PDB file of C-alpha atoms in Angstrom:
ATOM      1  CA  MET A1155       6.800 -17.656   7.651  1.00 41.00           C
ATOM      2  CA  SER A1156       7.162 -18.825   3.539  1.00 41.00           C
ATOM      3  CA  GLN A1157       8.267 -22.255   2.708  1.00 53.00           C
ATOM      4  CA  GLY A1158      11.331 -21.918   0.200  1.00 67.00           C
ATOM      5  CA  LEU A1159      12.364 -18.080   1.521  1.00 77.00           C
ATOM      6  CA  PRO A1160      16.204 -18.391   2.660  1.00 86.00           C
ATOM      7  CA  LEU A1161      15.917 -17.193   5.963  1.00 87.00           C
ATOM      8  CA  PRO A1162      18.008 -13.868   5.820  1.00 88.00           C
ATOM      9  CA  HIS A1163      15.279 -13.216   2.634  1.00 89.00           C
ATOM     10  CA  ALA A1164      12.151 -14.521   5.304  1.00 88.00           C
ATOM     11  CA  LEU A1165      13.483 -12.138   7.417  1.00 91.00           C
ATOM     12  CA  LEU A1166      14.013  -9.330   5.486  1.00 91.00           C
ATOM     13  CA  ALA A1167      10.354  -9.729   3.896  1.00 88.00           C
ATOM     14  CA  LEU A1168       9.043  -9.790   7.995  1.00 91.00           C
ATOM     15  CA  ALA A1169      11.104  -6.518   8.154  1.00 93.00           C
ATOM     16  CA  VAL A1170       9.509  -4.517   5.369  1.00 92.00           C
ATOM     17  CA  VAL A1171       5.969  -5.922   6.516  1.00 91.00           C
ATOM     18  CA  ALA A1172       6.302  -4.346  10.263  1.00 92.00           C
ATOM     19  CA  ILE A1173       7.511  -1.617   8.766  1.00 93.00           C
ATOM     20  CA  TRP A1174       4.256  -0.966   6.548  1.00 91.00           C
ATOM     21  CA  GLY A1175       2.208  -2.096   9.577  1.00 91.00           C
ATOM     22  CA  SER A1176       3.546   0.068  11.876  1.00 92.00           C
ATOM     23  CA  ASN A1177       4.017   2.930   9.411  1.00 93.00           C
ATOM     24  CA  PHE A1178      -0.084   4.031  10.056  1.00 93.00           C
ATOM     25  CA  VAL A1179       0.599   5.053  13.366  1.00 93.00           C
ATOM     26  CA  VAL A1180       3.569   7.304  11.771  1.00 93.00           C
ATOM     27  CA  MET A1181       1.222   8.698   9.046  1.00 93.00           C
ATOM     28  CA  LYS A1182      -1.107   9.438  11.905  1.00 92.00           C
ATOM     29  CA  LEU A1183       2.125  11.125  13.939  1.00 90.00           C
ATOM     30  CA  ALA A1184       3.259  13.261  10.943  1.00 91.00           C
ATOM     31  CA  LEU A1185      -0.948  14.277  10.272  1.00 92.00           C
ATOM     32  CA  ALA A1186      -0.592  16.499  13.466  1.00 89.00           C
ATOM     33  CA  HIS A1187       1.442  18.842  11.599  1.00 89.00           C
ATOM     34  CA  PHE A1188       1.266  18.587   7.600  1.00 91.00           C
ATOM     35  CA  THR A1189      -1.490  18.473   5.536  1.00 92.00           C
ATOM     36  CA  PRO A1190      -2.525  15.400   4.069  1.00 94.00           C
ATOM     37  CA  LEU A1191      -1.724  16.607   0.589  1.00 94.00           C
ATOM     38  CA  TRP A1192       1.265  18.008   1.281  1.00 92.00           C
ATOM     39  CA  LEU A1193       2.141  15.310   3.750  1.00 93.00           C
ATOM     40  CA  ALA A1194       2.335  12.966   0.639  1.00 93.00           C
ATOM     41  CA  CYS A1195       4.491  16.040  -1.534  1.00 93.00           C
ATOM     42  CA  LEU A1196       7.035  15.575   0.728  1.00 92.00           C
ATOM     43  CA  ARG A1197       7.057  12.248   1.146  1.00 91.00           C
ATOM     44  CA  PHE A1198       8.106  11.602  -2.157  1.00 93.00           C
ATOM     45  CA  THR A1199      10.176  14.626  -3.038  1.00 92.00           C
ATOM     46  CA  LEU A1200      12.294  13.606  -0.345  1.00 90.00           C
ATOM     47  CA  ALA A1201      12.265   9.502  -1.755  1.00 89.00           C
ATOM     48  CA  ALA A1202      13.401  10.926  -5.154  1.00 91.00           C
ATOM     49  CA  LEU A1203      15.560  14.693  -5.085  1.00 87.00           C
ATOM     50  CA  PRO A1204      18.597  13.006  -3.081  1.00 84.00           C
ATOM     51  CA  LEU A1205      19.108   9.944  -5.793  1.00 85.00           C
ATOM     52  CA  LEU A1206      17.620  10.944  -9.195  1.00 85.00           C
ATOM     53  CA  TRP A1207      21.180  11.023 -10.335  1.00 87.00           C
ATOM     54  CA  LEU A1208      20.574   7.142 -10.387  1.00 85.00           C
ATOM     55  CA  ALA A1209      19.309   6.277 -14.806  1.00 88.00           C
ATOM     56  CA  ARG A1210      16.130   6.245 -15.339  1.00 86.00           C
ATOM     57  CA  PRO A1211      14.937   2.576 -15.355  1.00 86.00           C
ATOM     58  CA  ARG A1212      14.560   0.423 -18.570  1.00 84.00           C
ATOM     59  CA  ALA A1213      11.259   0.737 -18.762  1.00 84.00           C
ATOM     60  CA  PRO A1214       9.131   3.423 -20.666  1.00 88.00           C
ATOM     61  CA  LEU A1215       8.786   6.408 -19.463  1.00 90.00           C
ATOM     62  CA  ARG A1216       4.725   6.195 -19.632  1.00 91.00           C
ATOM     63  CA  TRP A1217       4.338   3.331 -16.843  1.00 91.00           C
ATOM     64  CA  VAL A1218       7.457   4.872 -15.063  1.00 91.00           C
ATOM     65  CA  ALA A1219       4.844   8.073 -14.924  1.00 94.00           C
ATOM     66  CA  ALA A1220       1.330   5.934 -13.943  1.00 94.00           C
ATOM     67  CA  TYR A1221       2.874   4.144 -11.458  1.00 92.00           C
ATOM     68  CA  GLY A1222       4.161   6.917  -9.937  1.00 93.00           C
ATOM     69  CA  LEU A1223       0.591   9.062 -10.166  1.00 95.00           C
ATOM     70  CA  LEU A1224      -1.116   5.863  -8.930  1.00 95.00           C
ATOM     71  CA  ILE A1225       1.130   5.469  -5.945  1.00 93.00           C
ATOM     72  CA  GLY A1226       1.400   9.000  -4.607  1.00 92.00           C
ATOM     73  CA  CYS A1227      -1.630  10.415  -5.616  1.00 93.00           C
ATOM     74  CA  GLY A1228      -4.022   7.526  -5.346  1.00 94.00           C
ATOM     75  CA  GLN A1229      -3.081   5.552  -2.646  1.00 94.00           C
ATOM     76  CA  PHE A1230      -0.965   7.871  -0.544  1.00 94.00           C
ATOM     77  CA  GLY A1231      -3.195  10.616  -1.576  1.00 95.00           C
ATOM     78  CA  LEU A1232      -6.175   9.123  -0.394  1.00 96.00           C
ATOM     79  CA  LEU A1233      -5.148   7.752   2.218  1.00 96.00           C
ATOM     80  CA  PHE A1234      -3.839  10.259   4.058  1.00 96.00           C
ATOM     81  CA  VAL A1235      -6.879  12.374   3.527  1.00 95.00           C
ATOM     82  CA  ALA A1236      -8.989   9.727   4.969  1.00 96.00           C
ATOM     83  CA  LEU A1237      -6.197   9.019   7.532  1.00 94.00           C
ATOM     84  CA  ARG A1238      -6.867  13.373   9.154  1.00 91.00           C
ATOM     85  CA  ALA A1239     -10.499  12.757  10.908  1.00 88.00           C
ATOM     86  CA  ASP A1240     -11.971   9.942   9.092  1.00 92.00           C
ATOM     87  CA  ILE A1241     -10.421   6.492   9.982  1.00 93.00           C
ATOM     88  CA  SER A1242      -8.407   5.005  12.194  1.00 92.00           C
ATOM     89  CA  PRO A1243      -4.860   3.896  11.226  1.00 93.00           C
ATOM     90  CA  GLY A1244      -5.768   0.446  12.463  1.00 92.00           C
ATOM     91  CA  LEU A1245      -8.570  -0.104  10.297  1.00 92.00           C
ATOM     92  CA  ALA A1246      -6.982   1.893   7.343  1.00 93.00           C
ATOM     93  CA  SER A1247      -3.664  -1.001   7.337  1.00 92.00           C
ATOM     94  CA  LEU A1248      -6.552  -3.526   7.514  1.00 92.00           C
ATOM     95  CA  VAL A1249      -8.747  -1.963   4.328  1.00 93.00           C
ATOM     96  CA  VAL A1250      -5.981  -1.200   1.884  1.00 92.00           C
ATOM     97  CA  GLN A1251      -5.671  -4.822   1.852  1.00 89.00           C
ATOM     98  CA  SER A1252      -8.601  -4.055  -0.663  1.00 90.00           C
ATOM     99  CA  GLN A1253      -5.344  -4.246  -2.794  1.00 87.00           C
ATOM    100  CA  VAL A1254      -5.208  -7.705  -3.558  1.00 82.00           C
ATOM    101  CA  CYS A1255      -9.016  -8.437  -3.964  1.00 85.00           C
ATOM    102  CA  PHE A1256      -9.004  -5.286  -6.837  1.00 88.00           C
ATOM    103  CA  THR A1257      -5.710  -7.002  -8.107  1.00 83.00           C
ATOM    104  CA  LEU A1258      -7.530 -10.556  -8.489  1.00 81.00           C
ATOM    105  CA  LEU A1259     -10.313  -8.894  -9.784  1.00 85.00           C
ATOM    106  CA  LEU A1260      -8.781  -6.481 -12.797  1.00 85.00           C
ATOM    107  CA  ALA A1261      -6.011  -9.294 -13.703  1.00 79.00           C
ATOM    108  CA  TRP A1262      -9.375 -11.388 -14.217  1.00 81.00           C
ATOM    109  CA  ALA A1263     -10.775  -9.008 -16.527  1.00 79.00           C
ATOM    110  CA  TRP A1264      -7.769  -7.501 -18.473  1.00 77.00           C
ATOM    111  CA  SER A1265      -6.034 -10.868 -19.224  1.00 70.00           C
ATOM    112  CA  ASP A1266      -6.836 -14.556 -20.444  1.00 63.00           C
ATOM    113  CA  GLN A1267      -6.959 -15.817 -16.957  1.00 64.00           C
ATOM    114  CA  ALA A1268      -9.342 -17.491 -14.697  1.00 71.00           C
ATOM    115  CA  LEU A1269      -9.776 -17.309 -10.986  1.00 74.00           C
ATOM    116  CA  ARG A1270     -10.283 -20.785  -9.299  1.00 74.00           C
ATOM    117  CA  GLY A1271     -13.504 -21.722  -7.239  1.00 77.00           C
ATOM    118  CA  LEU A1272     -11.534 -21.003  -4.363  1.00 82.00           C
ATOM    119  CA  GLN A1273     -10.489 -17.229  -5.409  1.00 82.00           C
ATOM    120  CA  TRP A1274     -13.855 -16.547  -5.602  1.00 87.00           C
ATOM    121  CA  LEU A1275     -14.828 -17.181  -2.269  1.00 88.00           C
ATOM    122  CA  ALA A1276     -11.375 -15.527  -1.198  1.00 87.00           C
ATOM    123  CA  LEU A1277     -13.294 -12.892  -2.845  1.00 88.00           C
ATOM    124  CA  LEU A1278     -17.160 -13.454  -1.202  1.00 90.00           C
ATOM    125  CA  LEU A1279     -14.951 -13.352   2.437  1.00 90.00           C
ATOM    126  CA  ALA A1280     -13.184 -10.505   1.795  1.00 89.00           C
ATOM    127  CA  PHE A1281     -15.225  -8.095   0.450  1.00 90.00           C
ATOM    128  CA  GLY A1282     -17.574  -9.773   3.066  1.00 92.00           C
ATOM    129  CA  GLY A1283     -15.222  -8.385   6.224  1.00 90.00           C
ATOM    130  CA  PHE A1284     -15.574  -5.100   4.687  1.00 91.00           C
ATOM    131  CA  GLY A1285     -19.043  -4.769   4.283  1.00 91.00           C
ATOM    132  CA  TRP A1286     -19.308  -5.755   8.021  1.00 91.00           C
ATOM    133  CA  ILE A1287     -16.551  -3.219   9.185  1.00 90.00           C
ATOM    134  CA  GLY A1288     -18.616  -0.580   6.783  1.00 88.00           C
ATOM    135  CA  TRP A1289     -22.047  -1.334   8.495  1.00 89.00           C
ATOM    136  CA  ARG A1290     -20.724  -1.520  12.108  1.00 84.00           C
ATOM    137  CA  LEU A1291     -18.142   1.977  11.839  1.00 82.00           C
ATOM    138  CA  GLU A1292     -18.145   3.715  14.911  1.00 74.00           C
ATOM    139  CA  GLY A1293     -15.312   5.806  17.126  1.00 70.00           C
ATOM    140  CA  GLY A1294     -14.145   8.685  14.935  1.00 75.00           C
ATOM    141  CA  SER A1295     -14.188   6.102  11.232  1.00 86.00           C
ATOM    142  CA  THR A1296     -16.921   7.017   8.231  1.00 91.00           C
ATOM    143  CA  GLN A1297     -17.894   5.538   5.560  1.00 91.00           C
ATOM    144  CA  LEU A1298     -15.954   7.790   3.603  1.00 94.00           C
ATOM    145  CA  GLY A1299     -13.233   7.133   5.180  1.00 93.00           C
ATOM    146  CA  LEU A1300     -13.469   3.426   4.289  1.00 94.00           C
ATOM    147  CA  LEU A1301     -14.290   4.162   0.726  1.00 95.00           C
ATOM    148  CA  MET A1302     -11.264   6.121   0.414  1.00 96.00           C
ATOM    149  CA  CYS A1303      -9.668   3.351   1.958  1.00 95.00           C
ATOM    150  CA  LEU A1304     -11.126   0.933  -0.825  1.00 95.00           C
ATOM    151  CA  GLY A1305     -10.114   3.534  -3.481  1.00 96.00           C
ATOM    152  CA  ALA A1306      -6.440   3.563  -2.203  1.00 95.00           C
ATOM    153  CA  GLY A1307      -6.617   0.071  -2.875  1.00 92.00           C
ATOM    154  CA  LEU A1308      -7.779  -0.043  -5.910  1.00 94.00           C
ATOM    155  CA  SER A1309      -5.159   2.329  -6.790  1.00 94.00           C
ATOM    156  CA  TRP A1310      -2.405   0.145  -5.559  1.00 88.00           C
ATOM    157  CA  ALA A1311      -3.977  -3.022  -7.409  1.00 87.00           C
ATOM    158  CA  LEU A1312      -3.653  -0.429 -10.759  1.00 90.00           C
ATOM    159  CA  ALA A1313      -0.353   0.121  -9.965  1.00 88.00           C
ATOM    160  CA  ASN A1314       0.563  -3.552  -9.536  1.00 82.00           C
ATOM    161  CA  LEU A1315      -0.106  -4.189 -12.956  1.00 83.00           C
ATOM    162  CA  VAL A1316       1.381  -1.450 -14.434  1.00 85.00           C
ATOM    163  CA  SER A1317       4.653  -3.119 -12.246  1.00 79.00           C
ATOM    164  CA  VAL A1318       3.397  -6.697 -13.568  1.00 75.00           C
ATOM    165  CA  ARG A1319       3.772  -4.986 -17.696  1.00 78.00           C
ATOM    166  CA  LEU A1320       7.441  -3.605 -16.785  1.00 76.00           C
ATOM    167  CA  GLY A1321       9.160  -6.777 -16.233  1.00 70.00           C
ATOM    168  CA  PRO A1322      12.824  -6.867 -14.178  1.00 74.00           C
ATOM    169  CA  VAL A1323      13.538  -3.539 -13.551  1.00 80.00           C
ATOM    170  CA  ASN A1324      16.391  -1.439 -11.518  1.00 81.00           C
ATOM    171  CA  MET A1325      13.804  -1.324  -8.226  1.00 81.00           C
ATOM    172  CA  LEU A1326      15.594   1.268  -6.251  1.00 84.00           C
ATOM    173  CA  ALA A1327      16.040   3.783  -9.516  1.00 88.00           C
ATOM    174  CA  PHE A1328      12.560   2.883 -10.205  1.00 89.00           C
ATOM    175  CA  MET A1329      11.362   3.964  -6.977  1.00 88.00           C
ATOM    176  CA  VAL A1330      13.059   7.132  -7.391  1.00 91.00           C
ATOM    177  CA  TRP A1331      11.901   8.195 -11.264  1.00 93.00           C
ATOM    178  CA  SER A1332       8.011   7.104 -10.117  1.00 93.00           C
ATOM    179  CA  SER A1333       8.071   9.595  -7.174  1.00 92.00           C
ATOM    180  CA  ALA A1334       9.549  12.394  -8.483  1.00 94.00           C
ATOM    181  CA  PHE A1335       6.262  12.191 -11.215  1.00 95.00           C
ATOM    182  CA  ALA A1336       4.333  11.776  -8.434  1.00 95.00           C
ATOM    183  CA  ALA A1337       5.611  14.988  -5.898  1.00 94.00           C
ATOM    184  CA  PRO A1338       4.858  17.916  -8.696  1.00 95.00           C
ATOM    185  CA  VAL A1339       1.985  16.942  -9.278  1.00 96.00           C
ATOM    186  CA  LEU A1340       0.974  16.534  -5.735  1.00 95.00           C
ATOM    187  CA  ALA A1341       2.696  19.849  -4.896  1.00 93.00           C
ATOM    188  CA  LEU A1342       0.259  21.383  -7.082  1.00 95.00           C
ATOM    189  CA  LEU A1343      -2.997  19.565  -5.427  1.00 94.00           C
ATOM    190  CA  ALA A1344      -1.863  20.845  -1.826  1.00 93.00           C
ATOM    191  CA  LEU A1345      -1.454  24.639  -3.467  1.00 91.00           C
ATOM    192  CA  THR A1346      -4.974  23.951  -4.664  1.00 92.00           C
ATOM    193  CA  THR A1347      -6.960  22.150  -2.255  1.00 91.00           C
ATOM    194  CA  GLU A1348      -5.496  23.444   1.015  1.00 86.00           C
ATOM    195  CA  GLY A1349      -3.412  26.281   0.307  1.00 85.00           C
ATOM    196  CA  GLY A1350      -0.340  27.669   0.814  1.00 81.00           C
ATOM    197  CA  GLU A1351      -0.142  28.863   4.254  1.00 83.00           C
ATOM    198  CA  ALA A1352      -1.097  25.588   5.850  1.00 77.00           C
ATOM    199  CA  LEU A1353       2.099  24.417   3.783  1.00 78.00           C
ATOM    200  CA  TRP A1354       4.390  27.112   4.775  1.00 82.00           C
ATOM    201  CA  THR A1355       2.866  26.668   8.661  1.00 83.00           C
ATOM    202  CA  GLY A1356       3.429  23.065   8.537  1.00 76.00           C
ATOM    203  CA  ALA A1357       6.533  23.109   7.409  1.00 76.00           C
ATOM    204  CA  LEU A1358       7.408  25.619  10.351  1.00 77.00           C
ATOM    205  CA  SER A1359       6.084  24.285  13.214  1.00 78.00           C
ATOM    206  CA  ALA A1360       6.715  20.368  12.796  1.00 80.00           C
ATOM    207  CA  GLY A1361       9.879  20.175  14.625  1.00 82.00           C
ATOM    208  CA  TRP A1362      11.585  16.969  14.782  1.00 85.00           C
ATOM    209  CA  THR A1363       8.815  14.663  15.375  1.00 85.00           C
ATOM    210  CA  GLY A1364       7.324  16.138  12.121  1.00 87.00           C
ATOM    211  CA  TRP A1365       9.711  15.939  10.292  1.00 90.00           C
ATOM    212  CA  SER A1366      11.289  12.416  11.289  1.00 91.00           C
ATOM    213  CA  ALA A1367       8.104  10.945  10.365  1.00 90.00           C
ATOM    214  CA  VAL A1368       8.363  12.439   6.703  1.00 89.00           C
ATOM    215  CA  LEU A1369      11.938  11.240   6.707  1.00 89.00           C
ATOM    216  CA  TRP A1370      10.616   7.597   7.728  1.00 91.00           C
ATOM    217  CA  GLN A1371       7.992   7.557   4.899  1.00 85.00           C
ATOM    218  CA  ALA A1372      10.278   8.770   2.128  1.00 86.00           C
ATOM    219  CA  VAL A1373      13.417   6.518   3.370  1.00 87.00           C
ATOM    220  CA  GLY A1374      11.837   3.407   5.288  1.00 87.00           C
ATOM    221  CA  ASN A1375       8.594   2.813   3.933  1.00 86.00           C
ATOM    222  CA  THR A1376       8.962   4.002  -0.089  1.00 81.00           C
ATOM    223  CA  LEU A1377      12.421   3.139  -0.784  1.00 83.00           C
ATOM    224  CA  PHE A1378      13.618   0.261   1.939  1.00 88.00           C
ATOM    225  CA  GLY A1379      10.180  -1.307   1.746  1.00 87.00           C
ATOM    226  CA  TYR A1380       9.174  -1.293  -1.388  1.00 78.00           C
ATOM    227  CA  GLY A1381      12.576  -1.744  -3.296  1.00 80.00           C
ATOM    228  CA  VAL A1382      13.231  -4.065  -0.769  1.00 86.00           C
ATOM    229  CA  TRP A1383       9.781  -6.191  -1.750  1.00 80.00           C
ATOM    230  CA  GLY A1384      10.396  -5.835  -5.578  1.00 75.00           C
ATOM    231  CA  TRP A1385      14.081  -7.650  -5.064  1.00 79.00           C
ATOM    232  CA  LEU A1386      12.737  -9.902  -3.232  1.00 84.00           C
ATOM    233  CA  LEU A1387       9.787 -10.640  -5.778  1.00 74.00           C
ATOM    234  CA  ALA A1388      12.744 -10.667  -8.467  1.00 70.00           C
ATOM    235  CA  ARG A1389      14.493 -13.723  -6.651  1.00 78.00           C
ATOM    236  CA  HIS A1390      10.933 -15.555  -5.818  1.00 77.00           C
ATOM    237  CA  PRO A1391       7.709 -17.055  -6.516  1.00 69.00           C
ATOM    238  CA  ALA A1392       5.322 -14.660  -5.856  1.00 65.00           C
ATOM    239  CA  SER A1393       3.209 -17.628  -4.053  1.00 61.00           C
ATOM    240  CA  GLN A1394       6.606 -17.747  -1.488  1.00 71.00           C
ATOM    241  CA  VAL A1395       6.906 -13.716  -0.755  1.00 76.00           C
ATOM    242  CA  VAL A1396       3.098 -12.281  -1.145  1.00 71.00           C
ATOM    243  CA  PRO A1397       1.706 -14.169   1.888  1.00 73.00           C
ATOM    244  CA  LEU A1398       3.371 -12.691   4.002  1.00 79.00           C
ATOM    245  CA  ALA A1399       1.841  -9.330   3.210  1.00 78.00           C
ATOM    246  CA  LEU A1400      -0.748 -10.915   5.567  1.00 78.00           C
ATOM    247  CA  LEU A1401       0.932  -9.441   8.314  1.00 86.00           C
ATOM    248  CA  VAL A1402       0.819  -5.698   7.045  1.00 88.00           C
ATOM    249  CA  PRO A1403      -2.802  -5.521   9.371  1.00 89.00           C
ATOM    250  CA  LEU A1404      -1.503  -7.476  12.361  1.00 90.00           C
ATOM    251  CA  PHE A1405       1.028  -4.503  12.853  1.00 93.00           C
ATOM    252  CA  GLY A1406      -0.843  -1.918  11.580  1.00 92.00           C
ATOM    253  CA  MET A1407      -3.773  -2.865  14.417  1.00 92.00           C
ATOM    254  CA  GLY A1408      -1.667  -4.277  17.413  1.00 92.00           C
ATOM    255  CA  SER A1409       0.706  -0.927  16.989  1.00 93.00           C
ATOM    256  CA  ALA A1410      -2.159   1.312  16.587  1.00 92.00           C
ATOM    257  CA  ALA A1411      -3.250  -0.495  19.996  1.00 92.00           C
ATOM    258  CA  GLY A1412      -0.504  -0.250  21.156  1.00 92.00           C
ATOM    259  CA  PHE A1413       1.070   3.480  20.652  1.00 90.00           C
ATOM    260  CA  LEU A1414      -2.688   5.303  19.862  1.00 89.00           C
ATOM    261  CA  GLY A1415      -4.898   3.508  22.366  1.00 89.00           C
ATOM    262  CA  GLU A1416      -7.194   2.462  19.305  1.00 89.00           C
ATOM    263  CA  ALA A1417      -9.750   0.281  20.879  1.00 87.00           C
ATOM    264  CA  LEU A1418     -10.256  -2.880  19.310  1.00 87.00           C
ATOM    265  CA  GLN A1419     -14.073  -3.809  19.348  1.00 88.00           C
ATOM    266  CA  ASP A1420     -15.328  -7.023  18.286  1.00 89.00           C
ATOM    267  CA  TRP A1421     -16.694  -5.794  15.414  1.00 89.00           C
ATOM    268  CA  LYS A1422     -13.359  -4.494  14.087  1.00 88.00           C
ATOM    269  CA  LEU A1423     -11.695  -8.090  15.275  1.00 91.00           C
ATOM    270  CA  GLN A1424     -14.436  -9.903  12.954  1.00 91.00           C
ATOM    271  CA  GLY A1425     -14.103  -7.797  10.100  1.00 89.00           C
ATOM    272  CA  ALA A1426     -10.447  -8.471  10.688  1.00 89.00           C
ATOM    273  CA  ALA A1427     -10.916 -12.353  10.650  1.00 92.00           C
ATOM    274  CA  LEU A1428     -12.991 -12.127   7.302  1.00 91.00           C
ATOM    275  CA  VAL A1429     -11.302 -10.092   5.529  1.00 90.00           C
ATOM    276  CA  MET A1430      -8.048 -12.051   6.561  1.00 88.00           C
ATOM    277  CA  GLY A1431      -9.230 -15.215   6.020  1.00 89.00           C
ATOM    278  CA  GLY A1432      -9.980 -14.654   2.343  1.00 86.00           C
ATOM    279  CA  LEU A1433      -6.559 -13.262   1.775  1.00 83.00           C
ATOM    280  CA  ALA A1434      -5.051 -16.030   3.245  1.00 84.00           C
ATOM    281  CA  LEU A1435      -7.359 -18.604   1.230  1.00 85.00           C
ATOM    282  CA  ASN A1436      -6.216 -16.668  -1.773  1.00 80.00           C
ATOM    283  CA  ALA A1437      -2.658 -16.789  -0.781  1.00 75.00           C
ATOM    284  CA  TRP A1438      -2.728 -20.556  -0.726  1.00 79.00           C
ATOM    285  CA  ALA A1439      -5.095 -21.365  -3.737  1.00 76.00           C
ATOM    286  CA  LEU A1440      -2.317 -18.936  -5.582  1.00 66.00           C
ATOM    287  CA  ARG A1441       0.244 -22.013  -5.001  1.00 65.00           C
ATOM    288  CA  ARG A1442      -2.131 -23.607  -7.714  1.00 59.00           C
ATOM    289  CA  PRO A1443      -1.706 -23.094 -11.194  1.00 54.00           C
ATOM    290  CA  LEU A1444      -4.181 -21.057 -12.945  1.00 48.00           C
ATOM    291  CA  VAL A1445      -5.859 -21.841 -15.922  1.00 47.00           C
ATOM    292  CA  ARG A1446      -6.670 -19.996 -19.030  1.00 47.00           C
ATOM    293  CA  ARG A1447      -9.900 -18.813 -19.557  1.00 43.00           C
ATOM    294  CA  THR A1448     -10.994 -20.403 -23.028  1.00 43.00           C
ATOM    295  CA  GLU A1449     -14.393 -19.449 -25.301  1.00 40.00           C
TER     296      GLU A1449
END
């Protein structure tokens, strides 16, 4: 585990990445009962409504709303649609980590910080891995699913830049209020694209398995996962916390293989090695200070 983190904090970070990785299996189980956008709406509704009594975080409302829409509609809306029929859970857990690459590129384009040579090499490796996966896709995963997961990663990256603008905030309140902005937009999208009958049928037929999966999305993944991650980042350098996110695809691909029988073909492992190698190289490069760009 990352050097410098106290053991209790390192275990908390490990718990978060385990939840985030294995959650792709839970998403797939929930999608057997709910349509994708309806599932996203329920997830963020349950994350918001019980705790809306919390004081609004000290941040401009437009940024709270932007974060909620990027995470709710962009990241998870696209991810759930892709997971329904166009990409396997294990592969999705890997491809959505493109958020790291997109965050680097967007931060480089919009700030005065330069990327080191090692980071450019890291980006080349990671995008090479995504390209290899796209070329060899088989077994029910499609190029459309890959593109939607890359879009989810881009939305996550944009949300990362919004969170950087905010500075220190109460992360639990922030997740609750940003979820409150995402839920009604997702409800409108679900009603207009999936139809009210499908939403009603899913709600009635889900049973305890489906609703438990939704509750886990709201409490375990959203409030606990994102809340604890933000809490750790507020107390430790990002270089000590962020590298642990490299374990998300390991938990994701491992749990999908163990619980859903997802095959781990050679091409998938090769692509994962390229992507994770690039992410690991970038994490190592981040331990060294960035150089500001000059004219």
